[in-house]
């Protein structure tokens, strides 16, 4: 029977020990979320800015490299993205991570019209994975958090003010103020308000107002239109028309904004006052 020398045993033990020291170490457990939330920073008729915040803890030194995410509105994915984070994690100490996203939460004019009639609130959510690296190990930590936002509502166009001044038997000026009512708790950005004004069936004035304008939250923006009813604009029948003291009128047009088209049609009568 061969005997093993003490020197050989010591050498073998050292070899095994060195081999164990050179092997890659594994984290003692996965990184975890200790808290998370999504907040709505701002909202418009068709887009919103949201922020995701969380605290992440790891049992080993690690880095939260990035967030791969989806923005979800009313159950539909409206945007995907990736946010660089580079947040270092100290073992056992929760660290804050956050990122912002601004994107349309309405896909089409049809979606906007549907939501407007739906009323109530909708959920805006950020969901995805946080990519955490510890040594040569990479793990993906799922996350998801939502926040309720007010459903956007379409604005309406109304006649805010109306009067007619008779300067002579053949001259009347109609002062019309179109109102754009914004029922939302946020400002409404407009592209334009087109109009066509007719008097007694004849088109007398056309144009576009409110270009690149905005209406405050829960307010009505007012836009003036002046219409001259004279022999030149209406024709030789203007004297007989004015003599009645009341002029029938109609206003048609369209209110536009990103992903929004709101046609309108208004009509009525304007009683003439005598201007001296």
C-alpha positions as a printed Julia matrix, in Angstrom:
276×3 Matrix{Float64}:
   0.0     0.0     0.0
   1.45    3.36   -1.1
   1.61    6.07    1.5
   0.74    9.68    0.67
   3.32   12.18    1.77
   2.22   15.2     3.87
   3.75   17.51    1.25
   1.54   16.02   -1.48
  -1.6    16.46    0.65
  -0.76   20.1     1.38
  -0.19   20.79   -2.31
  -3.52   19.21   -3.23
  -5.38   21.21   -0.62
  -3.81   24.46   -1.81
  -4.73   23.64   -5.4
  -8.36   23.0    -4.45
  -8.47   26.18   -2.4
  -7.08   28.29   -5.23
  -9.54   26.7    -7.62
 -12.47   27.63   -5.38
 -11.22   31.22   -5.0
 -11.03   31.73   -8.76
 -14.59   30.5    -9.44
 -17.16   33.3   -10.13
 -19.35   34.13   -7.17
 -23.11   34.21   -7.54
 -25.3    36.79   -5.85
 -26.89   35.5    -2.67
 -30.36   36.43   -4.02
 -32.15   38.42   -6.7
 -32.65   42.17   -6.75
 -36.13   43.2    -5.65
 -38.44   46.21   -5.84
 -39.26   47.59   -2.41
 -41.65   50.27   -3.75
 -42.85   51.66   -7.09
 -45.29   54.2    -8.5
 -46.27   56.01  -11.69
 -47.28   59.67  -11.55
 -48.82   61.92  -14.22
 -46.62   65.01  -14.56
 -48.82   66.76  -17.12
 -51.69   65.95  -19.45
 -53.05   67.38  -22.67
 -55.9    66.4   -24.93
 -53.89   63.67  -26.67
 -50.53   63.37  -24.89
 -49.22   63.04  -21.36
 -45.95   63.13  -19.44
 -45.55   60.38  -16.85
 -42.83   59.4   -14.39
 -41.94   55.96  -13.03
 -40.21   55.85   -9.63
 -39.07   52.83   -7.67
 -36.7    51.65   -5.0
 -34.52   48.65   -5.78
 -32.55   46.58   -3.28
 -29.9    43.93   -3.95
 -28.08   41.54   -1.59
 -24.88   42.03   -3.6
 -23.19   45.03   -5.22
 -24.98   45.71   -8.5
 -25.95   48.32  -11.07
 -29.43   49.04  -12.44
 -28.36   49.6   -16.02
 -31.6    50.49  -17.79
 -35.36   50.15  -17.96
 -37.02   48.54  -20.98
 -40.64   49.63  -20.87
 -44.05   50.08  -22.46
 -46.43   52.99  -21.97
 -49.97   51.62  -21.75
 -53.11   53.73  -22.09
 -56.56   52.31  -21.49
 -55.15   48.8   -21.89
 -53.37   49.53  -25.19
 -49.62   49.84  -25.71
 -49.0    53.28  -27.19
 -45.19   53.44  -27.0
 -42.15   51.3   -26.18
 -38.76   52.57  -25.11
 -35.57   52.12  -23.11
 -34.21   54.48  -20.46
 -30.56   54.47  -19.33
 -30.33   54.51  -15.51
 -26.84   53.44  -14.27
 -27.85   53.43  -10.59
 -25.4    51.65   -8.27
 -26.79   49.36   -5.58
 -25.09   48.93   -2.21
 -25.95   45.56   -0.64
 -29.09   45.78    1.46
 -29.65   49.52    0.87
 -32.65   50.45   -1.36
 -31.76   52.94   -4.1
 -34.05   55.27   -6.05
 -34.49   54.83   -9.79
 -36.75   56.9   -12.04
 -37.38   57.88  -15.64
 -39.84   60.11  -17.5
 -41.78   59.53  -20.7
 -43.85   61.94  -22.79
 -45.99   60.49  -25.57
 -49.45   60.58  -27.13
 -51.83   58.41  -25.15
 -54.5    58.62  -27.87
 -53.81   56.86  -31.18
 -56.41   58.35  -33.52
 -59.31   60.83  -33.8
 -61.63   57.84  -33.42
 -59.98   56.89  -30.1
 -60.32   60.47  -28.88
 -64.01   60.61  -29.81
 -64.63   57.26  -28.1
 -62.89   58.31  -24.9
 -64.74   61.63  -24.87
 -68.11   59.88  -24.81
 -66.86   57.29  -22.32
 -66.15   59.77  -19.51
 -64.59   59.0   -16.14
 -60.92   58.09  -15.89
 -58.39   55.95  -17.73
 -55.26   54.21  -16.52
 -51.82   55.28  -17.71
 -49.25   52.61  -16.88
 -45.54   52.03  -17.28
 -44.47   48.39  -17.29
 -41.44   46.38  -18.34
 -38.17   45.18  -16.8
 -35.27   46.74  -14.95
 -31.97   45.29  -16.15
 -29.7    44.72  -13.13
 -26.05   43.59  -13.43
 -24.06   42.09  -10.57
 -20.58   40.97  -11.57
 -21.01   38.89  -14.71
 -24.62   38.08  -13.84
 -27.56   39.93  -15.47
 -31.11   39.71  -14.26
 -34.36   41.34  -15.29
 -36.69   42.61  -12.6
 -40.29   43.0   -13.82
 -42.15   46.19  -12.9
 -45.59   47.69  -13.49
 -47.34   50.69  -11.97
 -50.33   52.74  -13.12
 -52.09   55.98  -12.31
 -55.61   57.14  -13.13
 -55.94   60.22  -15.37
 -58.97   62.17  -16.48
 -60.49   61.01  -19.74
 -60.02   63.75  -22.37
 -63.23   65.41  -23.54
 -63.82   67.1   -26.87
 -64.39   70.86  -26.79
 -67.55   72.51  -28.09
 -68.09   75.62  -30.2
 -70.86   78.02  -29.14
 -72.1    81.52  -29.88
 -70.68   83.47  -26.95
 -72.05   86.9   -28.0
 -74.05   88.26  -30.9
 -75.42   91.66  -31.86
 -76.28   93.54  -35.02
 -75.9    97.3   -35.58
 -77.95   99.01  -38.32
 -76.08  102.02  -39.69
 -78.42  102.77  -42.6
 -81.3   101.14  -44.5
 -78.64   99.33  -46.55
 -75.86   98.67  -44.03
 -75.7    96.37  -41.03
 -72.69   95.08  -39.12
 -73.04   91.79  -37.24
 -70.63   91.31  -34.35
 -70.29   87.61  -33.65
 -68.09   86.08  -30.97
 -67.49   82.37  -31.27
 -66.68   80.57  -28.04
 -64.52   77.45  -27.72
 -65.41   75.73  -24.44
 -62.71   73.53  -22.94
 -64.27   71.08  -20.44
 -60.91   69.55  -19.46
 -58.83   70.2   -16.32
 -55.85   71.03  -18.53
 -55.19   73.64  -21.26
 -56.38   72.88  -24.78
 -53.96   73.58  -27.63
 -55.64   74.47  -30.92
 -54.57   74.42  -34.54
 -57.44   76.57  -35.81
 -61.13   77.42  -35.85
 -62.51   77.73  -39.38
 -65.82   79.49  -40.0
 -68.27   80.37  -42.73
 -70.97   82.89  -41.87
 -74.13   83.13  -43.95
 -76.99   85.62  -43.64
 -80.41   84.73  -45.01
 -78.84   81.86  -46.96
 -75.95   83.84  -48.51
 -72.33   83.22  -47.5
 -70.78   86.54  -46.49
 -67.62   85.8   -44.5
 -65.11   82.97  -44.2
 -61.81   82.57  -42.38
 -59.81   80.83  -39.69
 -59.34   81.93  -36.09
 -57.44   80.67  -33.02
 -54.44   79.48  -35.04
 -51.79   78.02  -32.68
 -53.8    79.33  -29.73
 -54.75   77.64  -26.47
 -57.74   77.72  -24.14
 -57.22   77.53  -20.39
 -58.47   74.6   -18.33
 -62.24   74.65  -17.73
 -62.55   77.95  -19.61
 -64.0    79.36  -22.83
 -61.88   81.13  -25.41
 -63.73   83.86  -27.33
 -62.93   84.79  -30.94
 -64.61   87.77  -32.68
 -65.99   87.77  -36.23
 -67.35   90.9   -37.94
 -69.77   90.51  -40.85
 -70.82   93.43  -43.06
 -74.29   93.13  -44.63
 -74.4    95.7   -47.43
 -75.4    96.05  -51.05
 -71.83   95.11  -52.02
 -71.7    91.93  -49.88
 -75.32   90.79  -50.04
 -76.84   92.3   -53.2
 -79.67   94.65  -54.15
 -82.15   92.8   -51.88
 -80.29   94.02  -48.8
 -82.65   96.95  -48.13
 -85.73   94.72  -48.0
 -83.83   92.25  -45.79
 -82.69   94.9   -43.31
 -86.15   96.48  -43.12
 -87.42   93.34  -41.35
 -85.31   94.21  -38.28
 -84.24   90.6   -37.77
 -81.61   88.71  -39.78
 -81.36   84.91  -39.87
 -77.77   83.69  -39.72
 -75.78   80.45  -39.8
 -72.2    79.57  -38.91
 -70.46   76.35  -39.89
 -66.85   75.24  -39.61
 -64.39   72.96  -37.88
 -62.27   73.18  -34.74
 -58.95   71.38  -35.17
 -56.07   70.25  -32.95
 -53.67   67.28  -33.05
 -55.8    64.15  -33.6
 -58.95   66.26  -33.25
 -61.57   67.37  -35.76
 -64.76   68.89  -34.33
 -67.25   70.08  -36.95
 -69.93   72.51  -35.78
 -73.07   74.18  -37.13
 -74.82   77.08  -35.39
 -77.84   79.11  -36.46
 -80.32   81.63  -35.16
 -81.52   85.21  -35.59
 -79.93   88.51  -34.75
 -82.12   91.46  -33.77
 -80.9    94.72  -35.26
 -80.15   97.74  -33.13
 -80.06  101.29  -34.48
 -76.56  102.79  -34.34
 -76.3   106.58  -34.34
